[in-house]
CSV table of C-alpha atoms in Angstrom, one decimal:
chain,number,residue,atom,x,y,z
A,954,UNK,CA,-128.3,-156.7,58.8
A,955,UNK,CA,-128.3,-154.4,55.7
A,956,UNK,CA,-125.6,-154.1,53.1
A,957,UNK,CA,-124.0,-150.2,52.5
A,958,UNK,CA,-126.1,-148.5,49.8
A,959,UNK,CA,-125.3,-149.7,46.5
A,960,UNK,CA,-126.5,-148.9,42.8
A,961,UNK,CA,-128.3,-152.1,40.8
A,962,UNK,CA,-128.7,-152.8,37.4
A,963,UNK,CA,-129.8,-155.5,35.6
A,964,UNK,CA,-128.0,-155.9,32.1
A,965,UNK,CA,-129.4,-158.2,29.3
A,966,UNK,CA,-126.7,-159.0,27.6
A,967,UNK,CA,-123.6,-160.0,28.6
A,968,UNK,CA,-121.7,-157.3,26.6
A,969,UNK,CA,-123.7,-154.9,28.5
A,970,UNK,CA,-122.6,-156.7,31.9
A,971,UNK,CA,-119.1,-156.1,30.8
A,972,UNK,CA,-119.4,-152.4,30.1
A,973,UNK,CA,-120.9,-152.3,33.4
A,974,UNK,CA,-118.6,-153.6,35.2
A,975,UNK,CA,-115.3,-151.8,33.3
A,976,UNK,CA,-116.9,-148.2,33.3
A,977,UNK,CA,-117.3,-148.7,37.3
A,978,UNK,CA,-113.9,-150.6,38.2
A,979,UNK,CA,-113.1,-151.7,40.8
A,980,UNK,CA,-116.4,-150.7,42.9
A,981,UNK,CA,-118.9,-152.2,40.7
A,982,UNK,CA,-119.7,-156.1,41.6
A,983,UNK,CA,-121.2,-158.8,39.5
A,984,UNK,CA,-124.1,-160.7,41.4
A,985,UNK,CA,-124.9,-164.6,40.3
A,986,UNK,CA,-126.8,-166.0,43.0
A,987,UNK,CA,-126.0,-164.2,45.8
A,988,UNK,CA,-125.2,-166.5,47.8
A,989,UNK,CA,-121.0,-165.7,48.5
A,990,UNK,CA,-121.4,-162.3,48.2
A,991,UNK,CA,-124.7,-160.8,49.7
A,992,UNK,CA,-123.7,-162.2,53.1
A,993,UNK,CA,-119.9,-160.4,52.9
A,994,UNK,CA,-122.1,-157.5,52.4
A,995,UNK,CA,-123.9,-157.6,55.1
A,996,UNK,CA,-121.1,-157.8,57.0
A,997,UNK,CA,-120.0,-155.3,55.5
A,998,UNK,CA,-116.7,-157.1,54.4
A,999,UNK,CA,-117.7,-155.7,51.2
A,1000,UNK,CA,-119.4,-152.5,50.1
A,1001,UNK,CA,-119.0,-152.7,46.3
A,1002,UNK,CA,-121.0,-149.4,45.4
A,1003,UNK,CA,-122.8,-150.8,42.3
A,1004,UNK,CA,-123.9,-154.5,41.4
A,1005,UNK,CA,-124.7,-155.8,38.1
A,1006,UNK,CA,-127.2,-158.4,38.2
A,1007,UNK,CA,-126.9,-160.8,35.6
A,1008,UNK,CA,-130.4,-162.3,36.1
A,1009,UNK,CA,-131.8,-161.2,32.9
A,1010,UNK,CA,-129.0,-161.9,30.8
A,1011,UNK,CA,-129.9,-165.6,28.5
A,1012,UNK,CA,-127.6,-168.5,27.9
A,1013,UNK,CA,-125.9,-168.8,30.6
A,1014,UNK,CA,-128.6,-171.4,32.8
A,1015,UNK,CA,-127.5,-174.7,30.8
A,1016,UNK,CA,-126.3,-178.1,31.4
A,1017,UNK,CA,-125.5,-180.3,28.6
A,1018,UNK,CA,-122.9,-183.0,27.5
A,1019,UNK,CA,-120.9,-182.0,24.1
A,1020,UNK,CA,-119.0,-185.4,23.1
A,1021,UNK,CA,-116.4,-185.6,26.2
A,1022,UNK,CA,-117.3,-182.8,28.4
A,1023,UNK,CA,-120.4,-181.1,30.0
A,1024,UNK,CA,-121.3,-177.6,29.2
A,1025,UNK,CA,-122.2,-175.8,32.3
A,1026,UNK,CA,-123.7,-172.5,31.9
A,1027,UNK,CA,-122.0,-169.7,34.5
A,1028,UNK,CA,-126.0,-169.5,36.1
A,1029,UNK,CA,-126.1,-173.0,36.7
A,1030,UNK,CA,-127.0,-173.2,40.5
A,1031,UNK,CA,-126.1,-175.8,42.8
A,1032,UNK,CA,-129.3,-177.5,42.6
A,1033,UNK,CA,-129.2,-177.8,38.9
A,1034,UNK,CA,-125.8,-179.7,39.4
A,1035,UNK,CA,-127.6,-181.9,41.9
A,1036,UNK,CA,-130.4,-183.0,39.8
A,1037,UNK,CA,-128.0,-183.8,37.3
A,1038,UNK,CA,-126.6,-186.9,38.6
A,1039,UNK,CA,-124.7,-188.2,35.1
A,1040,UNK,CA,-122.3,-185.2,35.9
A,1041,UNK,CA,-120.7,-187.4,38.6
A,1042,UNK,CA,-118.7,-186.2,41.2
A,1043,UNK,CA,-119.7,-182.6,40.4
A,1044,UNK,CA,-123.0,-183.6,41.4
A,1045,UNK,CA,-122.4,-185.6,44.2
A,1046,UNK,CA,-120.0,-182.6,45.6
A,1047,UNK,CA,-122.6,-179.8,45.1
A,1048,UNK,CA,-125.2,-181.9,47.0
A,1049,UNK,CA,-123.6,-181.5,49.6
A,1050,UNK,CA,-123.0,-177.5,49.6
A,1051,UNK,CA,-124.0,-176.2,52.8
A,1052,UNK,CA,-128.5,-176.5,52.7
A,1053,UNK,CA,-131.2,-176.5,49.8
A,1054,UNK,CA,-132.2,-173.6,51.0
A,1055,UNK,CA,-128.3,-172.2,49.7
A,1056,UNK,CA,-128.4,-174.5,46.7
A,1057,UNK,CA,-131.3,-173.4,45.2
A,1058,UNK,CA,-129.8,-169.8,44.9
A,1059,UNK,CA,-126.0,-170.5,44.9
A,1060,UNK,CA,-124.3,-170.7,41.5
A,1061,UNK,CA,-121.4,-172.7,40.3
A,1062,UNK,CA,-119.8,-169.5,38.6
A,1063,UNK,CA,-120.6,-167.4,41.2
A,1064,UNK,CA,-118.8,-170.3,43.3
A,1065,UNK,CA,-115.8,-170.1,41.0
A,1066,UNK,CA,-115.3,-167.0,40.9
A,1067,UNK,CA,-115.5,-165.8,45.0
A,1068,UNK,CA,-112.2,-168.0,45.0
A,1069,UNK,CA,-113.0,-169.6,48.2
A,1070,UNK,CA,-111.1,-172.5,49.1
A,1071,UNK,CA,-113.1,-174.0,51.3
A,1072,UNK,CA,-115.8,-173.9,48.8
A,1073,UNK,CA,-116.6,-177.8,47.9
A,1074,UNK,CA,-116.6,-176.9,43.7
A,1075,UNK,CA,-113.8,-175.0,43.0
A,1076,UNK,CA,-111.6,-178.3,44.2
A,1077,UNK,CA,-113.7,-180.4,42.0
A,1078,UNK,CA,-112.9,-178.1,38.8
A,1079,UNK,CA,-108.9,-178.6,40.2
A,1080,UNK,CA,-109.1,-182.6,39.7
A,1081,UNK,CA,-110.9,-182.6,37.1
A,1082,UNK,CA,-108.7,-180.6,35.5
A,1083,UNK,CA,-111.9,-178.7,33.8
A,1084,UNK,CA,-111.9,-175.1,32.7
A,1085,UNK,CA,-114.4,-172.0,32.8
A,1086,UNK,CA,-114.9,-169.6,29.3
A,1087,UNK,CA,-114.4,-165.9,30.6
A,1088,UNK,CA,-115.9,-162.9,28.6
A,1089,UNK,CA,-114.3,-160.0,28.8
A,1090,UNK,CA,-114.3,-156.4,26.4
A,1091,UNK,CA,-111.8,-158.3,24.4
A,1092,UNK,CA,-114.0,-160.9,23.6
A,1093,UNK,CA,-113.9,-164.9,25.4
A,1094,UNK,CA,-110.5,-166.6,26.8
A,1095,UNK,CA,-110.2,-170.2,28.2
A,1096,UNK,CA,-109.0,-170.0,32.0
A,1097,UNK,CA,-107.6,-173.4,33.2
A,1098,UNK,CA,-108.7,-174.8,36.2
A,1099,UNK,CA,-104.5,-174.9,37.5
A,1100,UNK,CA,-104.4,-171.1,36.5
A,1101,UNK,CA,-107.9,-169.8,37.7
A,1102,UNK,CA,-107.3,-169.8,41.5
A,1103,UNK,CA,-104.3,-167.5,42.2
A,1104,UNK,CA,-104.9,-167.1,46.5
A,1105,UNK,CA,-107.1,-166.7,49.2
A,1106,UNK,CA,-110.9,-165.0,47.2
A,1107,UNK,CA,-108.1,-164.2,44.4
A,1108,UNK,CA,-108.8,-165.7,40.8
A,1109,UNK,CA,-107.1,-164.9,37.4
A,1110,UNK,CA,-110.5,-162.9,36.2
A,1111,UNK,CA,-110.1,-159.2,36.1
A,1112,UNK,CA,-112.8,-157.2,37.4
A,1113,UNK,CA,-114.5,-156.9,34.4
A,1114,UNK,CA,-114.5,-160.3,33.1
A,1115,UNK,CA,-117.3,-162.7,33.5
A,1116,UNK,CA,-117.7,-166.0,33.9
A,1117,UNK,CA,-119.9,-167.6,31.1
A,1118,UNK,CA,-119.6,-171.5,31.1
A,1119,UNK,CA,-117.8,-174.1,33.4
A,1120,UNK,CA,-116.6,-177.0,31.1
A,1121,UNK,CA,-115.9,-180.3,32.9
A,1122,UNK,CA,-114.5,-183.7,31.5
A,1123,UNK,CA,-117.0,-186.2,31.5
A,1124,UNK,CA,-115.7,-189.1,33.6
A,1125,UNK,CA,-117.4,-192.4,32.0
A,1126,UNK,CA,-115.1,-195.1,33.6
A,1127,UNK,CA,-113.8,-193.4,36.5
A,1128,UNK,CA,-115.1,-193.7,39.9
A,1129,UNK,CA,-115.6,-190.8,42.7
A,1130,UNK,CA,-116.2,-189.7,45.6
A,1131,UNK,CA,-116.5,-186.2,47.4
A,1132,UNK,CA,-115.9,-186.5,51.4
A,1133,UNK,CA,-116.6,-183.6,53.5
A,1134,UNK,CA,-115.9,-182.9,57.2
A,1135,UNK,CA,-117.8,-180.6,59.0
A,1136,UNK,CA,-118.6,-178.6,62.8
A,1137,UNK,CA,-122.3,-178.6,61.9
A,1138,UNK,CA,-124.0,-179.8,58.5
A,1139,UNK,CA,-124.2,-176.8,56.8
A,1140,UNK,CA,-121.1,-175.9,57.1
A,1141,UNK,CA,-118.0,-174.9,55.1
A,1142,UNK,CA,-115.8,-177.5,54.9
A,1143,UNK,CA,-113.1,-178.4,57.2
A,1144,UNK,CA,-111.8,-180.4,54.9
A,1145,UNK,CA,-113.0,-181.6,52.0
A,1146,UNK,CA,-111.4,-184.4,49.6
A,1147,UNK,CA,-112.5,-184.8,45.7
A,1148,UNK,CA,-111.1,-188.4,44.4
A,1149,UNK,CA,-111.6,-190.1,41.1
A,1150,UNK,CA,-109.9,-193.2,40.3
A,1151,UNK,CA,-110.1,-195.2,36.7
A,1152,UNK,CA,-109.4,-198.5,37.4
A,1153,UNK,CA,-107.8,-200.6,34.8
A,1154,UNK,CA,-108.7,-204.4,32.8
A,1155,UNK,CA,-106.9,-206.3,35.6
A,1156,UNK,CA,-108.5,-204.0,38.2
A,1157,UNK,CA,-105.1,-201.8,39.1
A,1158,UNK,CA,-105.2,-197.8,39.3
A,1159,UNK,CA,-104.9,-196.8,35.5
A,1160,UNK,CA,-105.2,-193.2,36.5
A,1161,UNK,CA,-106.0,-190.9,40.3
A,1162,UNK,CA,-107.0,-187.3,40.9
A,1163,UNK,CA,-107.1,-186.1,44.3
A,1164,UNK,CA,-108.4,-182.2,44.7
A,1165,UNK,CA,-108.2,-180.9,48.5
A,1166,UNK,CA,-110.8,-178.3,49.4
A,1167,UNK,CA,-109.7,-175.5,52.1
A,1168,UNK,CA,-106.2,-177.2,52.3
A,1169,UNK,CA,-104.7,-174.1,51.8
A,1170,UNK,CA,-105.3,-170.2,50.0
A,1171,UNK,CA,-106.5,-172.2,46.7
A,1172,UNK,CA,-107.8,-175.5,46.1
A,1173,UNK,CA,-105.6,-178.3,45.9
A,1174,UNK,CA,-104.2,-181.5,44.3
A,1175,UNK,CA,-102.7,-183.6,46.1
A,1176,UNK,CA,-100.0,-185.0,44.0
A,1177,UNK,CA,-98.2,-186.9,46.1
A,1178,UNK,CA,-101.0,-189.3,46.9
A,1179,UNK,CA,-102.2,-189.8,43.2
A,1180,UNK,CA,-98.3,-190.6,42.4
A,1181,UNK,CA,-98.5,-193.4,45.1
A,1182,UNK,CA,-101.5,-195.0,43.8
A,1183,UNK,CA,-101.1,-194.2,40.5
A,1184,UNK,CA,-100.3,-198.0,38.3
A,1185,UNK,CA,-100.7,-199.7,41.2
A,1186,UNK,CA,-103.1,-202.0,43.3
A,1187,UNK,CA,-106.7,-200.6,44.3
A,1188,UNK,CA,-106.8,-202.4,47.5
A,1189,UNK,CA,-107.2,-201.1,51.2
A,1190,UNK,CA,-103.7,-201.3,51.7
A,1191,UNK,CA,-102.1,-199.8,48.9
A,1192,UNK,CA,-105.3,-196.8,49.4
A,1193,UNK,CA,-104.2,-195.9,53.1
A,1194,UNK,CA,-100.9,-195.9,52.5
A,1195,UNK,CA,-101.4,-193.7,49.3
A,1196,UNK,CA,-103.4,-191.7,51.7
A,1197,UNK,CA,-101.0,-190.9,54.3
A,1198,UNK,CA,-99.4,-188.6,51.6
A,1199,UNK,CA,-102.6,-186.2,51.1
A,1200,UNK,CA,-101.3,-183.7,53.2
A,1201,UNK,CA,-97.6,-182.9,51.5
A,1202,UNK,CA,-97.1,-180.0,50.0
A,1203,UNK,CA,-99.7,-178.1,51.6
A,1204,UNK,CA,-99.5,-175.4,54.5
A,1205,UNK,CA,-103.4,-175.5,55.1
A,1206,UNK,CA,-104.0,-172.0,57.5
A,1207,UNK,CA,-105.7,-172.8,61.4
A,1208,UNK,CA,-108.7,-171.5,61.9
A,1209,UNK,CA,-111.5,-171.4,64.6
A,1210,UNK,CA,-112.8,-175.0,63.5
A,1211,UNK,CA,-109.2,-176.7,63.1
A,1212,UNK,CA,-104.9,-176.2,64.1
A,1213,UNK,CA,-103.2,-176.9,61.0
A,1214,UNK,CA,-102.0,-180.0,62.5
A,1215,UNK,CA,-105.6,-181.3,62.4
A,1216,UNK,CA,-106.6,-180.5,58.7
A,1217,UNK,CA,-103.7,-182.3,57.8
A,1218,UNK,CA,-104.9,-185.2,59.5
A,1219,UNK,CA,-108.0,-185.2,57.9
A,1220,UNK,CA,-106.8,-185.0,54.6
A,1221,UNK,CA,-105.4,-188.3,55.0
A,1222,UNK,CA,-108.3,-189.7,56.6
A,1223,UNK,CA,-110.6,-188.0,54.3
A,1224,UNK,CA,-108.6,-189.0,51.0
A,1225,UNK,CA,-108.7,-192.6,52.2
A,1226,UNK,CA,-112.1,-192.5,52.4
A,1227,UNK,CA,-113.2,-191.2,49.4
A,1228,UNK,CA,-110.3,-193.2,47.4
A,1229,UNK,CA,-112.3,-196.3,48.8
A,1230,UNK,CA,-115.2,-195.0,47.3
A,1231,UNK,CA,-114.1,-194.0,44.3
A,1232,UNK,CA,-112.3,-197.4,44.2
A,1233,UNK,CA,-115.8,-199.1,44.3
A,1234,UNK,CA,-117.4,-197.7,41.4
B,1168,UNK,CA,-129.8,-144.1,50.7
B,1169,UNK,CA,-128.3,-145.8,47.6
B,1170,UNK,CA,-130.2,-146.4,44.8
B,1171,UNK,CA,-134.3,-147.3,44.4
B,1172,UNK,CA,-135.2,-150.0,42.3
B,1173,UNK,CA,-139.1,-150.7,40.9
B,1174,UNK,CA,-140.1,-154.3,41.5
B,1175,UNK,CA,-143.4,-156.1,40.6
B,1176,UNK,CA,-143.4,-159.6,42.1
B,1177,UNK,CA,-146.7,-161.8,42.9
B,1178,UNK,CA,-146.4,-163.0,46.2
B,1179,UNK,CA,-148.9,-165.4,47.6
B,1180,UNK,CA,-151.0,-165.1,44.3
B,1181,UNK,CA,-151.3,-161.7,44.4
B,1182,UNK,CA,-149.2,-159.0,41.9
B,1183,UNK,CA,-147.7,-156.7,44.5
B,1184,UNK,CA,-145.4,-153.8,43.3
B,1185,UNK,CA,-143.3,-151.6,44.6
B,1186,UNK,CA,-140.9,-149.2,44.8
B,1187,UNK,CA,-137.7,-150.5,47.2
B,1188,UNK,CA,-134.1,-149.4,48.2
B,1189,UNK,CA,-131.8,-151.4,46.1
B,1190,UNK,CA,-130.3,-153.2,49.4
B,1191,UNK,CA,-133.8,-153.7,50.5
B,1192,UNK,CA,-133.7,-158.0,51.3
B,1193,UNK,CA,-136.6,-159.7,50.7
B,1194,UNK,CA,-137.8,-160.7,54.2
B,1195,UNK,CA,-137.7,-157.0,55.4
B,1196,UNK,CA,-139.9,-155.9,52.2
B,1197,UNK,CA,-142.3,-159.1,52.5
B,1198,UNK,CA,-142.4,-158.1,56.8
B,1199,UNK,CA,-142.0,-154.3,56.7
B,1200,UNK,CA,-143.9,-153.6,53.2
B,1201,UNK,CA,-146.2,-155.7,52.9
B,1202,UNK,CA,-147.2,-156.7,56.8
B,1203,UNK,CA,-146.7,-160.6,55.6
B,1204,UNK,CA,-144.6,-161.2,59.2
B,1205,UNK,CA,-145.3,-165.0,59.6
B,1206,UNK,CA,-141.7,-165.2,57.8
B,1207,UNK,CA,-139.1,-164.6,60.3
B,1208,UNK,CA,-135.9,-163.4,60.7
B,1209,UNK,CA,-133.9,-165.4,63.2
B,1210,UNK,CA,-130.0,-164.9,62.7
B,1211,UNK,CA,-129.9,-162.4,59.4
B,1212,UNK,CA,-126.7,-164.5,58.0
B,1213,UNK,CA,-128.2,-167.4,56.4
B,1214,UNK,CA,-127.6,-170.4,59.1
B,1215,UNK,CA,-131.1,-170.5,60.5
B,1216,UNK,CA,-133.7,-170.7,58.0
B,1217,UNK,CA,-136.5,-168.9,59.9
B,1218,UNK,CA,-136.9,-166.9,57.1
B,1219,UNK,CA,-137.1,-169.7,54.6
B,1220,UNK,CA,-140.0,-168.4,51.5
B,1221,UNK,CA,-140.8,-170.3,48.4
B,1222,UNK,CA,-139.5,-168.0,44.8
B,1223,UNK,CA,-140.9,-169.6,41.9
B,1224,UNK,CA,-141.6,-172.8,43.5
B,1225,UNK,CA,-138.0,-173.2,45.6
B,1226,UNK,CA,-137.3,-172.8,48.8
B,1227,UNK,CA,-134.6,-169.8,49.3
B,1228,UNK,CA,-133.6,-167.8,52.4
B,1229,UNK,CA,-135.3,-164.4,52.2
B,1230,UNK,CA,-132.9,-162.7,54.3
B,1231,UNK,CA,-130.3,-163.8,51.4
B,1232,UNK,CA,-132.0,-162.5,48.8
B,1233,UNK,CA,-132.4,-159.2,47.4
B,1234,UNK,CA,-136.0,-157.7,47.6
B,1235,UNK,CA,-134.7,-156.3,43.7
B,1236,UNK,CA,-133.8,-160.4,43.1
B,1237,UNK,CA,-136.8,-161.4,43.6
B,1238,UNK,CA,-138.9,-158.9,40.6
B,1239,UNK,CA,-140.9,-160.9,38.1
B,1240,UNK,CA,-140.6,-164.0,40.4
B,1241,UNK,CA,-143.5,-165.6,42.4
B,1242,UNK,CA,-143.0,-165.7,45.9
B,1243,UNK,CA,-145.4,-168.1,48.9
B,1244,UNK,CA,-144.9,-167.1,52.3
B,1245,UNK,CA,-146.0,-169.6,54.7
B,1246,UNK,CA,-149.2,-167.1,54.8
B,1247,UNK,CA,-149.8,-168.3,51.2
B,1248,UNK,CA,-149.0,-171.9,51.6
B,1249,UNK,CA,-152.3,-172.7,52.3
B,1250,UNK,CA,-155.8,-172.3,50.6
B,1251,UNK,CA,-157.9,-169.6,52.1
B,1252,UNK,CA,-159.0,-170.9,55.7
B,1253,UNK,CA,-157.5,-174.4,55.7
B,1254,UNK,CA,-154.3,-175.5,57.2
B,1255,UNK,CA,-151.7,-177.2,54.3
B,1256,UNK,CA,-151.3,-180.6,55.3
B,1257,UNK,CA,-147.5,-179.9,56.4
B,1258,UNK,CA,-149.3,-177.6,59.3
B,1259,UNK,CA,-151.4,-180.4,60.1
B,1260,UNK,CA,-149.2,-182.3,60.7
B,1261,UNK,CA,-146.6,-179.8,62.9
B,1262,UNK,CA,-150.1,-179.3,64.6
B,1263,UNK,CA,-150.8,-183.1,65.1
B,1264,UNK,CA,-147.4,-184.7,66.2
B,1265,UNK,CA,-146.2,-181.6,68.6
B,1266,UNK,CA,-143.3,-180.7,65.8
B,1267,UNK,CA,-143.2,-177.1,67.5
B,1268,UNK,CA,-142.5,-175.5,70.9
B,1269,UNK,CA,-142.0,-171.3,71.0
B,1270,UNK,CA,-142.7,-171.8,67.3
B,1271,UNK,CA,-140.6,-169.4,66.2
B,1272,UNK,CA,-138.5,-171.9,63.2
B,1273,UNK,CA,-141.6,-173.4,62.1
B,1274,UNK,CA,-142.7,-171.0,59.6
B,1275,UNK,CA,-139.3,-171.8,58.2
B,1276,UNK,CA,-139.0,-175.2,59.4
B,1277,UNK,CA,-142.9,-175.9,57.1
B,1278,UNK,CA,-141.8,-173.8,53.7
B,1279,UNK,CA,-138.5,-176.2,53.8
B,1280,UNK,CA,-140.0,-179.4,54.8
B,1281,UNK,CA,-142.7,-178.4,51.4
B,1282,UNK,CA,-139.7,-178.2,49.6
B,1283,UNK,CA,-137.7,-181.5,50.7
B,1284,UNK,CA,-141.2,-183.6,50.1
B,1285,UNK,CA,-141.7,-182.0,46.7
B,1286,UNK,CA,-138.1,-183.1,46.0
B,1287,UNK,CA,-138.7,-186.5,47.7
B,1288,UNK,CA,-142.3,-187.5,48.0
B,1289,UNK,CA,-141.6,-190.0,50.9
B,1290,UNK,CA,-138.7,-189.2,52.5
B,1291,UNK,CA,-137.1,-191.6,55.3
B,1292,UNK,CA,-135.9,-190.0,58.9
B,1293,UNK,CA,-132.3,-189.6,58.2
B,1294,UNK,CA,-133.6,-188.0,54.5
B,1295,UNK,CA,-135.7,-185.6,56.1
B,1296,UNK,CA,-133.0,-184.7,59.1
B,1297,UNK,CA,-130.8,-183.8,55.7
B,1298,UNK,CA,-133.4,-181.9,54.0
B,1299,UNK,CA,-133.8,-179.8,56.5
B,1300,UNK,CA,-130.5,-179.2,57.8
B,1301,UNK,CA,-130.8,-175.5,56.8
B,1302,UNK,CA,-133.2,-174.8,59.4
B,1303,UNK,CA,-132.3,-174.8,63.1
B,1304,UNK,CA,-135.0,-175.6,65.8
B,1305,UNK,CA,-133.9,-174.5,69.2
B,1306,UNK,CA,-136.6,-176.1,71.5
B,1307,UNK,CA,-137.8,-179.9,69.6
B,1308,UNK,CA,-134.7,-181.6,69.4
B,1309,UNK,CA,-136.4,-182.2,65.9
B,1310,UNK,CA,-137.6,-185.1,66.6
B,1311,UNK,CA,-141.7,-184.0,66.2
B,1312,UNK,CA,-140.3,-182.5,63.5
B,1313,UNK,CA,-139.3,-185.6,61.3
B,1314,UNK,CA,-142.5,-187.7,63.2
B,1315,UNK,CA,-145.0,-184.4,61.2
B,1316,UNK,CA,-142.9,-184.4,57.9
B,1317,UNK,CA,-143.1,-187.7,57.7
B,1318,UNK,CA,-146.9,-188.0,58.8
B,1319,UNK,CA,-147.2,-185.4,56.0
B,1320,UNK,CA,-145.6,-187.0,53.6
B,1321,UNK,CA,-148.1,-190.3,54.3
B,1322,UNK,CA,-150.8,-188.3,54.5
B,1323,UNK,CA,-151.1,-189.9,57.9
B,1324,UNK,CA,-152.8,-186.4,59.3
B,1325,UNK,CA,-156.7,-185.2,57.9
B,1326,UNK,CA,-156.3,-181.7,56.2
């Protein structure tokens, strides 16, 4: 399959990217990886008539940890995060993004900003409660995790704003886990549930996140559950019955893989699950 | 025709340049420009991994990746993977313990498996049925498979 014709250029700065991008509007597409929006193209889904490549542009490839949170640079790709194990669930998460093949190409800002809710990061950025630095021709603005996904491949970055670094809260103490559920491995997710849980001195929940991937148009958390466990006991009990609330609030969308009725259900089974593991750690 | 983009990238050792549609992927140029056609392409939407190449050391999936992406990188096509005459000790092994039928995945199925043992030198079963879980094998039921990654990997097979 070939994409529609399209005009390429490969900026070297990021200022230059950004002019790019505004002087073409609308039409004119940033490309990270590749890796979300290369196979739209093909299907012709999309036909942006110009992409700006930010390959050659520096500074944006890092990971490193800055007192209490980790710097990720925008062209940080999947496999980076993987081999990076100290990042925690982040890592643990994009491990298991669809195949290395994919990982070695995909990026998390690329990731980020395609807005795909089934995507396994942008959930993780949700309970974390991490942000991403946006440049933009009016210089860089902080976009919150809670205020970067808007709907369905919809995110608060206008089309000439790009993504630069991904900024996570380091999790020292808190426990995690990232459970997917898929047709066939290298799939999207079904379902996909992000938990961290910080026990405290007597072994209770001090704190809980729970972020829902492809629960609905955005990425989720699912408060109901974290308030259930939240100050109280860490055992199986107390978890599953937590649990059973990971699905309230949310009006996930049926799909070819799953009814509605069926995400829902294993949300709950999926939040147990990684609530026991993040209750382990 | 959109746009034509000049692109200089070594592929298999050698510095190969050209002049290629913007939309051009990489598989097509490396099949169509340069005659390199032991790469495949199975389903053109990134599930198969028949197409699977190395770019600067990592396994991608050429039919993914713009021919334009791929300038100033070095690319190995399973063509490449090898020393001049001489099997790498992944074919070997494919060749030894049956891991192919039509064949058609294991140019793929080899650049992905070099990959996954450079990762993980000595891989178990159920880590090498992961690593290559982007490359689909209609005929094996990839069992060969794992038996030749894994004779690979303990250099069980004579290169």
């Amino acid at each position: 399959m070939i994409t529609a014709p399209f005009d390429y250029e490969t900026p070297e700065t990021l200022d230059e990217a950004v002019r790019m991008l505004h002087e073409n509007g609308e039409d004119a597409k940033l490309l990270a990886g590749g890796h979300s929006l290369l196979p739209l193209m093909k299907l012709r889904l999309a036909a942006p008539t110009l992409l700006v490549d930010l390959r050659l542009v520096p500074g944006l490839h890092h990971i490193q940890r800055e007192n209490g949170s980790w710097r990720i640079g925008a062209l940080a790709r999947h496999a980076d995060l993987q081999d990076t194990p100290e990042l925690g669930v982040a890592s643990a998460a994009a491990k298991q993004i669809a195949d290395q093949q994919v990982r070695n190409r995909g990026t998390i800002g690329g990731s980020l900003a395609h807005g795909d809710p089934a995507s396994d990061l942008p959930a993780v950025l949700v309970a974390l409660e991490g942000e991403v630095s946006a440049q933009g021709r009016n210089g860089l603005r902080t976009i919150p995790a809670g205020e970067l996904f808007q709907d369905y491949l919809t995110t608060a970055l206008a089309h000439d704003e790009v993504i630069t670094e991904v900024r996570l809260p380091a999790t020292d103490g808190w426990g995690y886990g990232y459970e997917k559920f898929t047709r066939r491995a290298e799939d999207w997710a079904m379902v996909g549930v992000c938990a961290l849980v910080k026990k405290g001195a007597d072994g209770s929940c001090e704190d809980v996140r729970v972020g829902l991937t492809n629960m609905g148009s955005t990425p989720l958390r699912a408060t109901a559950a974290e308030q259930a466990l939240r100050g109280g006991s860490l055992d199986g009990d107390s978890i599953a019955s937590a649990a059973e609330h990971a699905a309230e609030g949310t009006d996930p969308p049926g799909d070819l893989n799953a009814t509605p009725d069926y995400k829902r259900h294993l949300a709950r089974v999926l939040t147990r699950r990684a609530l026991v593991a993040a209750a382990q750690a | 025709m959109g746009a034509t983009v000049r692109i200089c990238v070594t592929v298999n050792g050698e510095r190969r340049e050209s002049e290629v549609e913007a939309r051009t992927l990489l598989v097509y140029w490396l099949r169509e420009e340069l005659g390199l056609t032991g790469t495949h392409v199975g389903c053109d939407t990134t599930n198969c991994g028949a197409c699977t190449v190395h770019m600067n050391g990592e396994s991608v999936k050429s039919c993914t990746v713009l021919a334009a992406q791929a300038d100033g990188a070095e690319v190995t096509t399973i063509e490449g993977l090898a020393p001049e005459g001489g099997l790498h000790p992944l074919q070997d092994a494919f060749w030894e313990k049956h891991g192919l039928q039509c064949g058609f995945c294991t140019p793929g199925m080899i650049m992905a498996a070099a990959d996954l043992l450079q990762r993980n030198p000595n891989p178990t079963d159920d880590e090498i049925r992961h690593g290559l879980e982007g490359n689909l094998c209609r005929c094996t039921g990839y069992h060969n498979i794992v038996k030749a990654v894994k004779a690979a990997a303990a250099n069980e097979v004579p290169a």
